[in-house]
mmCIF file of C-alpha atoms and ligand atoms in Angstrom:
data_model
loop_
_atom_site.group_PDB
_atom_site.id
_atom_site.type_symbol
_atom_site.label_atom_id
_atom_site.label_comp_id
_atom_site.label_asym_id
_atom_site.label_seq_id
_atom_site.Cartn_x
_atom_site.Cartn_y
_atom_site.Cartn_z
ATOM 1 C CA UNK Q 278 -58.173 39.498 44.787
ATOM 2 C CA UNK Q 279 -60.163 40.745 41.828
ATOM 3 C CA UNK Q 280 -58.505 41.326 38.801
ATOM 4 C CA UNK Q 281 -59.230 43.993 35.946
ATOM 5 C CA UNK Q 282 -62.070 41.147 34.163
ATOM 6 C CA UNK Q 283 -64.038 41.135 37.604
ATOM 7 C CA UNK Q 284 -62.661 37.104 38.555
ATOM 8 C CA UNK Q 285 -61.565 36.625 42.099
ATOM 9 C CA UNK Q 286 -58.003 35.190 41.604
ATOM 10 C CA UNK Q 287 -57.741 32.472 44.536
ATOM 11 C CA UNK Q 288 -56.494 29.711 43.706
ATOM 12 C CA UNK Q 289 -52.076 29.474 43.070
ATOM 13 C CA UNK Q 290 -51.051 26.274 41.308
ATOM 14 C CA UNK Q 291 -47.755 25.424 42.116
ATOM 15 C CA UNK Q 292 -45.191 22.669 40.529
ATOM 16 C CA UNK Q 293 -42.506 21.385 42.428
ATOM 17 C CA UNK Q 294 -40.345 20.161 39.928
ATOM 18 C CA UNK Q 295 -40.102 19.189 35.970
ATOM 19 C CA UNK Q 296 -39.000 16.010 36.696
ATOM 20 C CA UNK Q 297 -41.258 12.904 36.782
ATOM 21 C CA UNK Q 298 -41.063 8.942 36.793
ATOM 22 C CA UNK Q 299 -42.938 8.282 33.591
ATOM 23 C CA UNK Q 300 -43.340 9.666 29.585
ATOM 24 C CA UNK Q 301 -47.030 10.089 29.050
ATOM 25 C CA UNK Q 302 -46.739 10.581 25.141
ATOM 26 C CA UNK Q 303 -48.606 13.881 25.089
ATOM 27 C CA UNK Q 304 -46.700 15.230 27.913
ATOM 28 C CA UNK Q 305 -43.003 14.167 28.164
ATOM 29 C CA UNK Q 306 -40.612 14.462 25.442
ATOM 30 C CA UNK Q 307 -38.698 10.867 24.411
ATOM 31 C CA UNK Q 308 -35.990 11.642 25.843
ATOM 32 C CA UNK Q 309 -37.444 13.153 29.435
ATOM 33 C CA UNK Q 310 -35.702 16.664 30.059
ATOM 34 C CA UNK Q 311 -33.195 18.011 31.360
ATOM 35 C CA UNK Q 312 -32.635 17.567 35.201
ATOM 36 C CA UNK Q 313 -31.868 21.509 36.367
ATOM 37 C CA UNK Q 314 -29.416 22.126 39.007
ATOM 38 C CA UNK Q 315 -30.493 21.949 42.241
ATOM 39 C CA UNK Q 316 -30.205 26.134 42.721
ATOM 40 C CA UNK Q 317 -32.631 26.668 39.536
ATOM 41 C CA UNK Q 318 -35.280 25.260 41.458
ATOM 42 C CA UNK Q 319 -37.665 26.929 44.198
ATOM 43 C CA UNK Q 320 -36.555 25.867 47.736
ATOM 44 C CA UNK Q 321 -39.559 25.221 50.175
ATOM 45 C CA UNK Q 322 -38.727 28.805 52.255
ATOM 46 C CA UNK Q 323 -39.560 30.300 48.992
ATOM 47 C CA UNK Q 324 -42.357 28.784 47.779
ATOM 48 C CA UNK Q 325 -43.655 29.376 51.422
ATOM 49 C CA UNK Q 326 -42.545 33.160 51.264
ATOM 50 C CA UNK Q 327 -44.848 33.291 47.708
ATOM 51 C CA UNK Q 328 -47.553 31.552 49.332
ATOM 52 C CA UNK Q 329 -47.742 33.632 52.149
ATOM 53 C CA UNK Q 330 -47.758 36.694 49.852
ATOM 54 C CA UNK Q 331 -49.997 35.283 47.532
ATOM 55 C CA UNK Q 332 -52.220 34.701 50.613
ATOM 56 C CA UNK Q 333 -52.255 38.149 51.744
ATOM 57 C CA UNK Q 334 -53.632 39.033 48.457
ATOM 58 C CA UNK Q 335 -56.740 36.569 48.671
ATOM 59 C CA UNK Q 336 -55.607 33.075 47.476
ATOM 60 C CA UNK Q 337 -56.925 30.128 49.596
ATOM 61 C CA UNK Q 338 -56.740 27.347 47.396
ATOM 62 C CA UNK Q 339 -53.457 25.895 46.675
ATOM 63 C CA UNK Q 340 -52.564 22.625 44.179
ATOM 64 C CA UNK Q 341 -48.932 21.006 44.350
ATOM 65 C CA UNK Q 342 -48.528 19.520 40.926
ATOM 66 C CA UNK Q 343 -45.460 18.877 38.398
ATOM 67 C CA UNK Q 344 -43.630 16.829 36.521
ATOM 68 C CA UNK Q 345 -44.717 14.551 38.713
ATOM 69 C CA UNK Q 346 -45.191 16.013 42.638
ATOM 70 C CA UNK Q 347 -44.174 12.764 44.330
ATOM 71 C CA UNK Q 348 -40.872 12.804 43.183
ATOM 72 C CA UNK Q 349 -39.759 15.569 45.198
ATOM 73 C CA UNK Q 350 -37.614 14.541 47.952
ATOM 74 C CA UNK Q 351 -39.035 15.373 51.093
ATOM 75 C CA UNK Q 352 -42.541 16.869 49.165
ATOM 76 C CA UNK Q 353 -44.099 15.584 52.874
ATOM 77 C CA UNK Q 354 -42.510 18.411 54.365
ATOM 78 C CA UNK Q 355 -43.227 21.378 52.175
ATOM 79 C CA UNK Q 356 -47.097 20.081 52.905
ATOM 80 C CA UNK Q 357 -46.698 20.408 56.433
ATOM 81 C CA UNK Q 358 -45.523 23.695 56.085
ATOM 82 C CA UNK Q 359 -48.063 24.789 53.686
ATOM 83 C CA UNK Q 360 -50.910 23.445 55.430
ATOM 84 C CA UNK Q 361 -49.532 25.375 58.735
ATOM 85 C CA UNK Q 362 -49.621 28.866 57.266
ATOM 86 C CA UNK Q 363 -53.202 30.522 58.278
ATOM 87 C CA UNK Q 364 -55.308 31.491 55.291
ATOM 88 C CA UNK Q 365 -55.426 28.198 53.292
ATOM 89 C CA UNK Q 366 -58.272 26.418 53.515
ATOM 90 C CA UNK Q 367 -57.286 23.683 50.717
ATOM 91 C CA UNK Q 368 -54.116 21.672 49.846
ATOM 92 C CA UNK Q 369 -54.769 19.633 46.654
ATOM 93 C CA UNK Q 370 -52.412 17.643 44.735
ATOM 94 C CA UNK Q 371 -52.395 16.580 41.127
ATOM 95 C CA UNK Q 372 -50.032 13.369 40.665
ATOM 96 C CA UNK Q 373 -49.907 10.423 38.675
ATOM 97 C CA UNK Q 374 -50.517 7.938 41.617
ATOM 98 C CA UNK Q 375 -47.888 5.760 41.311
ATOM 99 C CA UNK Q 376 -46.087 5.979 44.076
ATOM 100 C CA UNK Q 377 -49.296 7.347 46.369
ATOM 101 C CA UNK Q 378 -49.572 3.659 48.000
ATOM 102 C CA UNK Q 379 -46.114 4.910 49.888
ATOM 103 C CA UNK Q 380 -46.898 8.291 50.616
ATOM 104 C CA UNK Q 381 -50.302 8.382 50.747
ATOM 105 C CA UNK Q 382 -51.272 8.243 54.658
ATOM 106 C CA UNK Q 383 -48.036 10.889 55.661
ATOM 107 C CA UNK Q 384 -49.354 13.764 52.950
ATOM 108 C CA UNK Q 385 -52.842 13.261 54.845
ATOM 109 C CA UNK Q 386 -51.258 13.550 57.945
ATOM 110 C CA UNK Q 387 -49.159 16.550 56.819
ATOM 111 C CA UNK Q 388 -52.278 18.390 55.659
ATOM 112 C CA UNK Q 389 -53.150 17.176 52.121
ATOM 113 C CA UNK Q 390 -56.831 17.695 51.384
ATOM 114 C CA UNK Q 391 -57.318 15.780 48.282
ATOM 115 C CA UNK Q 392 -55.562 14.446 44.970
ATOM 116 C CA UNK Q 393 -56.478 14.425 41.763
ATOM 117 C CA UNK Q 394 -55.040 11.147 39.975
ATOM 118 C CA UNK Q 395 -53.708 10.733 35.935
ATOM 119 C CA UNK Q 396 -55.116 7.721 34.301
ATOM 120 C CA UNK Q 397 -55.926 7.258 30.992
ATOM 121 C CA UNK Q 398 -56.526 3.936 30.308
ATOM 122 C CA UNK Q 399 -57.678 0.794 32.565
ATOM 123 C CA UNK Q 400 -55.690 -1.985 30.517
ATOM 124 C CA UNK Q 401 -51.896 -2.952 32.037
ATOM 125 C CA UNK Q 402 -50.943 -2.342 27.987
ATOM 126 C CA UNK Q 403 -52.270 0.609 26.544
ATOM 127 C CA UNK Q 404 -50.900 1.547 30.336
ATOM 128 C CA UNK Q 405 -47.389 0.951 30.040
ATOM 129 C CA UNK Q 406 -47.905 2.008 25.930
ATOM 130 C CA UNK Q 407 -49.235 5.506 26.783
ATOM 131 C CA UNK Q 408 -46.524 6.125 29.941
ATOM 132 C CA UNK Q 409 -43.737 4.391 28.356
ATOM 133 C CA UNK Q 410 -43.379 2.046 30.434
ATOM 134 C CA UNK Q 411 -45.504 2.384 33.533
ATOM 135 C CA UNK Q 412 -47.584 -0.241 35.988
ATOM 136 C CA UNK Q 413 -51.022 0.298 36.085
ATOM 137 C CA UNK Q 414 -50.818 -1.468 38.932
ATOM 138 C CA UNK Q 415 -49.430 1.293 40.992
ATOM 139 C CA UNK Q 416 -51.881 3.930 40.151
ATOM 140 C CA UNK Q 417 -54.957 1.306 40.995
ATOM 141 C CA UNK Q 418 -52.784 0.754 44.884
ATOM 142 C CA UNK Q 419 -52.142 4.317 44.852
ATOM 143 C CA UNK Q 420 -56.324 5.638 44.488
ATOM 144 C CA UNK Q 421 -56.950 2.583 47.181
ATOM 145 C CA UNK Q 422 -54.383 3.484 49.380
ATOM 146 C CA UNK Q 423 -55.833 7.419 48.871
ATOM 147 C CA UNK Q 424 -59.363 6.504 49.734
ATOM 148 C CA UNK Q 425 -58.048 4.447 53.051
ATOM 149 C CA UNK Q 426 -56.815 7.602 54.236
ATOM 150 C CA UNK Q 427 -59.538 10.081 53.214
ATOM 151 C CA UNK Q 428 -57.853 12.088 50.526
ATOM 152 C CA UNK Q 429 -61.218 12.184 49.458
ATOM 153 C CA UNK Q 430 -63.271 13.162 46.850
ATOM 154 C CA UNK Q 431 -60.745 11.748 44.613
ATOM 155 C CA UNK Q 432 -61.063 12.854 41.342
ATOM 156 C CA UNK Q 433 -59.412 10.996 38.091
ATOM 157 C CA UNK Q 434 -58.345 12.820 34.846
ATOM 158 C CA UNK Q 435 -58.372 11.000 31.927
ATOM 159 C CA UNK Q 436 -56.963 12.461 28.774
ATOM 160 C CA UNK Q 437 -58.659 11.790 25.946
ATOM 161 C CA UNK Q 438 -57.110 10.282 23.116
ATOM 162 C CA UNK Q 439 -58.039 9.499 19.313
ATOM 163 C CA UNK Q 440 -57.546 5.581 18.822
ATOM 164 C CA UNK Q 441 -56.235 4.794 22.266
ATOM 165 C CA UNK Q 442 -58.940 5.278 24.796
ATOM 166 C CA UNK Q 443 -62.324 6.718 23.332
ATOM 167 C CA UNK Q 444 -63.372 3.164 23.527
ATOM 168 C CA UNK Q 445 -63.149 3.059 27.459
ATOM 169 C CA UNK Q 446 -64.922 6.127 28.046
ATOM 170 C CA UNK Q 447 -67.783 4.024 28.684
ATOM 171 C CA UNK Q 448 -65.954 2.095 31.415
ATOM 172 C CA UNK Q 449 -64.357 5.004 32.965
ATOM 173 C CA UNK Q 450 -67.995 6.727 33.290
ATOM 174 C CA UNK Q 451 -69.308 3.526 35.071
ATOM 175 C CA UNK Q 452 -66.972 3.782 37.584
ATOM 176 C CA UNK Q 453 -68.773 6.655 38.837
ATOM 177 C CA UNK Q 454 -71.810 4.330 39.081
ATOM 178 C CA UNK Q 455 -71.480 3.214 42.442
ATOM 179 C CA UNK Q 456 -68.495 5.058 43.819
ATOM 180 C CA UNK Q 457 -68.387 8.662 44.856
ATOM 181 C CA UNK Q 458 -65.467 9.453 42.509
ATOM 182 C CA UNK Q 459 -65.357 12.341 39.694
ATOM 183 C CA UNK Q 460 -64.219 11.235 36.256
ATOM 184 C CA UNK Q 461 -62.906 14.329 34.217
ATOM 185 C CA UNK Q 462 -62.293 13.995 30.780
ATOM 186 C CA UNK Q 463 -59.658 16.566 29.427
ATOM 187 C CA UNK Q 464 -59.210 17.409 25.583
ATOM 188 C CA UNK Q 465 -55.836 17.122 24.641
ATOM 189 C CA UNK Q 466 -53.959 20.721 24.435
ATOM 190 C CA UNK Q 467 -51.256 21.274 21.892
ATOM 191 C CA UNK Q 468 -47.982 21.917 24.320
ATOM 192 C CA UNK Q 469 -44.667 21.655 24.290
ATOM 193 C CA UNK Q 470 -41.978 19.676 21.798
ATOM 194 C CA UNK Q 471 -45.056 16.683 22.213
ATOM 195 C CA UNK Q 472 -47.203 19.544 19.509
ATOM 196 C CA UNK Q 473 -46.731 16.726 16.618
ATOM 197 C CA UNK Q 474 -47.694 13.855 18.957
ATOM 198 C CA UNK Q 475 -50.778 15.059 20.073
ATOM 199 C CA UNK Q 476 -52.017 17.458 16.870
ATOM 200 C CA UNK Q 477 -53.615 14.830 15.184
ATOM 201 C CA UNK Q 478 -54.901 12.441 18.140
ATOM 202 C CA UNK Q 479 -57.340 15.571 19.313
ATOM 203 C CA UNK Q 480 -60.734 14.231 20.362
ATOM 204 C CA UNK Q 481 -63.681 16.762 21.496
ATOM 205 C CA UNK Q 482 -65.295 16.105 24.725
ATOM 206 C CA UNK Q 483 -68.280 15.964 22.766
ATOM 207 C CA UNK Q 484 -67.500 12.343 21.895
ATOM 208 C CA UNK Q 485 -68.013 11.769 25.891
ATOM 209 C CA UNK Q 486 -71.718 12.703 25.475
ATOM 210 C CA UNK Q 487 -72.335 10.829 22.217
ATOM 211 C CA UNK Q 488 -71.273 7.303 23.844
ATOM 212 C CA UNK Q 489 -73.122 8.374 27.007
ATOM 213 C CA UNK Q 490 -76.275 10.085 25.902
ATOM 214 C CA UNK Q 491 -77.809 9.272 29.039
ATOM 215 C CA UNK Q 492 -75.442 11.353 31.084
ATOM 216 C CA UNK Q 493 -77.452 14.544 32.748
ATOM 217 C CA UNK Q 494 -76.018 18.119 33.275
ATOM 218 C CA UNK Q 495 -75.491 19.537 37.053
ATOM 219 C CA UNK Q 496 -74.834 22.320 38.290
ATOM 220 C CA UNK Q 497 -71.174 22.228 39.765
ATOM 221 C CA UNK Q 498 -70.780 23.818 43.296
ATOM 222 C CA UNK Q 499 -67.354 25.302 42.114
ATOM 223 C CA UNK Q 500 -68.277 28.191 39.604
ATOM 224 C CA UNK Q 501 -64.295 28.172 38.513
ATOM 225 C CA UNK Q 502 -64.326 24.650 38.249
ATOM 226 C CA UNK Q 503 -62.898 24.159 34.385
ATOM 227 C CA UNK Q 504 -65.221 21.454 34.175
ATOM 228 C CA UNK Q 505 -68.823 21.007 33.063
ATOM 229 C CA UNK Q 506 -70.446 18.246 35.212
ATOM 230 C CA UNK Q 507 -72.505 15.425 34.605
ATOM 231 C CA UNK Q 508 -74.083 12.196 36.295
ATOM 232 C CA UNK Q 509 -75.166 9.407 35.373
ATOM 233 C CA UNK Q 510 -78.953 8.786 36.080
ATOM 234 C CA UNK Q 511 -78.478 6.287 39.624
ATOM 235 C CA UNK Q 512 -74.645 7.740 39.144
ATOM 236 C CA UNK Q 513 -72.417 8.418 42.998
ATOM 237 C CA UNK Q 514 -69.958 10.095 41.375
ATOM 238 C CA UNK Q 515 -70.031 12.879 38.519
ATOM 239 C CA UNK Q 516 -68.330 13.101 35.055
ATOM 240 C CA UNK Q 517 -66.520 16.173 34.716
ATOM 241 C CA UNK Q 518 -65.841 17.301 30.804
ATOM 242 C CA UNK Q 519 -62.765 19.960 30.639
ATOM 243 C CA UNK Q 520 -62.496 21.716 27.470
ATOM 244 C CA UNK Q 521 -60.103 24.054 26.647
ATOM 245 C CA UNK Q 522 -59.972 23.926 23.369
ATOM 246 C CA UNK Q 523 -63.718 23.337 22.238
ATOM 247 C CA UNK Q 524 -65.449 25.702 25.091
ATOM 248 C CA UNK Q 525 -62.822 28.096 26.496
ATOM 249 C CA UNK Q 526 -63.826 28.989 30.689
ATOM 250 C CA UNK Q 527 -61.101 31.474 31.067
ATOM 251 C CA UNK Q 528 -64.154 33.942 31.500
ATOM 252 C CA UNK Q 529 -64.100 32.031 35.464
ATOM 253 C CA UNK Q 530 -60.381 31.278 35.449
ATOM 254 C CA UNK Q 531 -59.395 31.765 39.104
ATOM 255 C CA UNK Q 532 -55.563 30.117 39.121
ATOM 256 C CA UNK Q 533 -52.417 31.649 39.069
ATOM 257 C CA UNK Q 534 -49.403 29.481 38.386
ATOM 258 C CA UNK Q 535 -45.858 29.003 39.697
ATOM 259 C CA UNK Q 536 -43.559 27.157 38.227
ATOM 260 C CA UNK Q 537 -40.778 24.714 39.717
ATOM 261 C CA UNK Q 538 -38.085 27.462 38.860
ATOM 262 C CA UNK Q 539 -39.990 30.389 39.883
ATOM 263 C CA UNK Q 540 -41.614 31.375 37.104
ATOM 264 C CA UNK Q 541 -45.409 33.288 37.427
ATOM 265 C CA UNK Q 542 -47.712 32.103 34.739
ATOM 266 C CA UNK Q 543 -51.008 34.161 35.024
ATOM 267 C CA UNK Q 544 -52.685 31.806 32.335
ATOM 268 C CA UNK Q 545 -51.449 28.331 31.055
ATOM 269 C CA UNK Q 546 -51.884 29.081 27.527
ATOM 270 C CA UNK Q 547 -49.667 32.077 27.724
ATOM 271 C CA UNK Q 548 -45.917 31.744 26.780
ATOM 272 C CA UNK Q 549 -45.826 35.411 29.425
ATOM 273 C CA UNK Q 550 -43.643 34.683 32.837
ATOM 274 C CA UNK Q 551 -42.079 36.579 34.998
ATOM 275 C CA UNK Q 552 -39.489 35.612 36.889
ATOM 276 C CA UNK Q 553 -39.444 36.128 40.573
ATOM 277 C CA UNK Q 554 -37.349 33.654 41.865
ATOM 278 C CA UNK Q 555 -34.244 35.990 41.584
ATOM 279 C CA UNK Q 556 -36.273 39.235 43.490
ATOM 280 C CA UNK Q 557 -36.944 36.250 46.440
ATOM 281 C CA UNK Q 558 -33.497 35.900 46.463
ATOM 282 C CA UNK Q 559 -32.242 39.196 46.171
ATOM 283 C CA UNK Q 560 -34.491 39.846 49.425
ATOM 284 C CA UNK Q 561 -36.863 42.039 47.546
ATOM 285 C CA UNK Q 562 -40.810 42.094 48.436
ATOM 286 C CA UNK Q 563 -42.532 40.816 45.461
ATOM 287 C CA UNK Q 564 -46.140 42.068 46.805
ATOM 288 C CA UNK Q 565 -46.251 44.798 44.327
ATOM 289 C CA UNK Q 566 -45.256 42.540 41.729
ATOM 290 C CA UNK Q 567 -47.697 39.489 42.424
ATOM 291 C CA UNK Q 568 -50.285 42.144 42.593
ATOM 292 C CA UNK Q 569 -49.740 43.373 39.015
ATOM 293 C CA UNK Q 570 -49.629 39.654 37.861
ATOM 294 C CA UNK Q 571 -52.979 39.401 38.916
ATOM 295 C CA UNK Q 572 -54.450 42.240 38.043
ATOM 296 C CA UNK Q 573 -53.091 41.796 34.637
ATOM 297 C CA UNK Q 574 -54.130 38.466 34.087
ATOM 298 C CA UNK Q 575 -55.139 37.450 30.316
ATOM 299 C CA UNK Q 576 -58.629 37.853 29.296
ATOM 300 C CA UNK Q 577 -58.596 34.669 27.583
ATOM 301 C CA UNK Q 578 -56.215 32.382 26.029
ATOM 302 C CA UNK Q 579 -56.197 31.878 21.857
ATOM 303 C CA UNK Q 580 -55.538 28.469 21.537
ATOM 304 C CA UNK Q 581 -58.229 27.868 19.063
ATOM 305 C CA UNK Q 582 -56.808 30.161 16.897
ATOM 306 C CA UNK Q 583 -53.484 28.253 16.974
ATOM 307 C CA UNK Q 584 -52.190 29.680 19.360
ATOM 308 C CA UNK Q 585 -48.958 27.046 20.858
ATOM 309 C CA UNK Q 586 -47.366 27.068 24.075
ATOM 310 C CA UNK Q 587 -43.342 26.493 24.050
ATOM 311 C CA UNK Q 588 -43.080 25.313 27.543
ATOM 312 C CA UNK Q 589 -43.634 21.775 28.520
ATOM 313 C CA UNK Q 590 -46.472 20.437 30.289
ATOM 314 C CA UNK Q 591 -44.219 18.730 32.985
ATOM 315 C CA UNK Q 592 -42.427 22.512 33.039
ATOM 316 C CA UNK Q 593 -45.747 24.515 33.521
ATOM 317 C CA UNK Q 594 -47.582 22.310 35.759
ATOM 318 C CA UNK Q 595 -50.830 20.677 34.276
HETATM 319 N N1 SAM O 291 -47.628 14.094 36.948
HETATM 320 C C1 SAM O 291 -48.869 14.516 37.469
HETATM 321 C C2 SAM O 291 -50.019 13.857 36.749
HETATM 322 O O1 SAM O 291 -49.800 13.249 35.694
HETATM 323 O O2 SAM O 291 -51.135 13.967 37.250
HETATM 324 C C3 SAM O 291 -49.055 16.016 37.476
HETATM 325 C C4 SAM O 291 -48.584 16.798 36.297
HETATM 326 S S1 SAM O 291 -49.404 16.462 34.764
HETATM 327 C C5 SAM O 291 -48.562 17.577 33.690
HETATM 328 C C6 SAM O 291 -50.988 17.177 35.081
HETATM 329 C C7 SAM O 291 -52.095 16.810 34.148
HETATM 330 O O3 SAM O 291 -51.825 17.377 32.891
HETATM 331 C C8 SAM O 291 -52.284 15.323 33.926
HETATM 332 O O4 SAM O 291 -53.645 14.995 34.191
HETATM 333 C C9 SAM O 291 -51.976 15.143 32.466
HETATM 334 O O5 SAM O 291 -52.735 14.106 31.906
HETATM 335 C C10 SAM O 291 -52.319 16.501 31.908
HETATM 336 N N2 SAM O 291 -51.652 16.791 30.653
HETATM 337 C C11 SAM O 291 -50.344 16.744 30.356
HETATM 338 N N3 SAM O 291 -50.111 17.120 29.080
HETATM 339 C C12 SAM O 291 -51.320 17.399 28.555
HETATM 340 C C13 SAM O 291 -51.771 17.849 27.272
HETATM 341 N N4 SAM O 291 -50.915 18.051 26.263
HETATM 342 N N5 SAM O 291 -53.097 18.046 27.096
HETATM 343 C C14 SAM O 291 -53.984 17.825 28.103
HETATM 344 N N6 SAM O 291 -53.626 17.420 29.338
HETATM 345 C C15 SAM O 291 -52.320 17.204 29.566
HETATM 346 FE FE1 SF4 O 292 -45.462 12.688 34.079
HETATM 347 FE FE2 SF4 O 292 -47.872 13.664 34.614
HETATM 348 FE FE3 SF4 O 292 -46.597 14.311 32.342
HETATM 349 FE FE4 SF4 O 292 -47.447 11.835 32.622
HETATM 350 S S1 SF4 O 292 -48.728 13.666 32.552
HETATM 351 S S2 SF4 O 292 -45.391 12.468 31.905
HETATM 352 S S3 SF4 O 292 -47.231 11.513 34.751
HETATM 353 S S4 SF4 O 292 -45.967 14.838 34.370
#
């Protein structure tokens, strides 16, 4: 569907709950959050009755994300019955891979296209510093066990962070040397109670390009894609930059979020929702409703002007 800025509004992200098994600094307040009651959250017959609707109004592409996804009981199942419904042509999931070397091979069987995987750092330290307490071990068994079974291309997001990991972007870029993997670098965004936290460890993508002046600009197949792509010059895999602070791309924003207790968020950096959850349940058709969501999506988002988002990350759905 085409909304009133002319962009063709396919793509629904959708997070399946707040919850998740690690603390990434920038994400996860110190304390975690609060778990909500079980009837707070979405139950798979309604996030498939959205989808479907969503569907009829043009969206194909569809991302399972969180808190972290994999920590949703029975998460195997609500991909089956996504994957069934006619009219999606992609399943992707963003998680942090730990716990992908156990799941991995039933969410391909159930109809998972692809993951995207969290890692910020390739040292077991700065690992279990940055998580609070994670295994890097995990994530590294969780992208093999994802390439064994084809969740392919994988793509890894690495959050970039002043004094903790601007000295690995080098490494991280040569992993696309021989490998047909994506490496995205995402600015930090200022969200949630983690604001302080992550204020004053802000690094522009820009740095990417100054440790890797060699890197060369292509065109990315995916006009929405967030990210600006690069390769390196015998490169497999390309190096995706994602800035949504220093460049805004809201001007080819295609997504559409839904939030683990049915909230619609039209753009990320928006603290607007509207709550549909309790029309699903009051048996109501939200068509007319999604429809106006979409057509009245933001222009653009003001986060360069200081503009902060209440919500946490884990609570929105990165
Ligand atoms: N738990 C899963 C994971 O880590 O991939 C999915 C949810 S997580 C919120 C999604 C993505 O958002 C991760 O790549 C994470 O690094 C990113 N993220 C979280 N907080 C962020 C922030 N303040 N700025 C930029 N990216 C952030
Ligand atoms: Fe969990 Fe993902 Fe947030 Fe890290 S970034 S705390 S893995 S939800």
């Amino acid at each position: 569907m085409i909304d009133s800025y002319g962009r063709n509004i396919n793509y629904l992200r959708i997070s399946v709950t707040d919850l998740c098994n690690l603390r990434c600094k920038y994400c996860m307040p110190e304390k975690g959050i609060k778990k909500a009651c079980h009837d707070e959250i979405l139950r798979f017959e309604e996030i498939e009755e959205i989808v479907k609707k969503f569907v009829s109004l043009g969206v194909n592409k569809i991302r399972i994300t969180g808190g972290e996804p994999l920590v949703r009981t029975d998460i195997v199942t609500l991909i089956k019955r996504l994957s069934k419904l006619n009219g999606i042509d992609e399943i992707a999931m963003t998680t942090n891979g730990t716990l992908l070397k156990k799941h991995a091979k039933a969410l391909k069987e159930a109809g998972l296209t692809r993951v995207n995987i969290s890692l910020d750092t390739l040292n077991d330290e700065k690992y279990k510093t940055i998580t609070k307490g994670g295994t890097l071990k995990d994530v590294l068994e969780g992208i093999s066990e994802a390439k064994k079974v084809n969740l392919t291309p994988i793509k890894l997001n690495v959050v970039l962070i002043k004094d903790f990991n601007e000295d690995e972007i080098v490494d991280f870029v040569n992993l696309t040397k021989d490998e047909e993997i994506d490496v995205r670098f995402i600015e930090l965004m200022p969200i949630g109670q983690v604001k302080q936290w992550s204020l004053n460890r802000y690094l522009s993508n820009e740095t990417v390009l100054k440790k890797v002046p060699e890197l060369i600009q292509i065109k990315s197949k995916d006009i929405s894609s967030p990210a600006k792509y690069y390769r390196l010059p015998e490169g497999k895999g390309n190096i995706g930059l994602i800035n949504p602070i220093s460049c805004k791309f809201c001007s080819n924003c295609n997504r559409i979020r839904l939030t683990s207790d049915g909230k619609l968020k039209a753009c990320l950096h928006s603290n607007n929702e509207i709550d549909i959850k309790g029309l699903i349940r009051d048996g109501k058709d939200i068509t007319e409703v999604l429809y106006n969501i979409v057509k009245h999506k933001p222009k653009e988002h003001g986060l360069e002007d200081g503009e902060y988002i209440e919500r946490e990350m884990t609570a929105i759905g990165g």
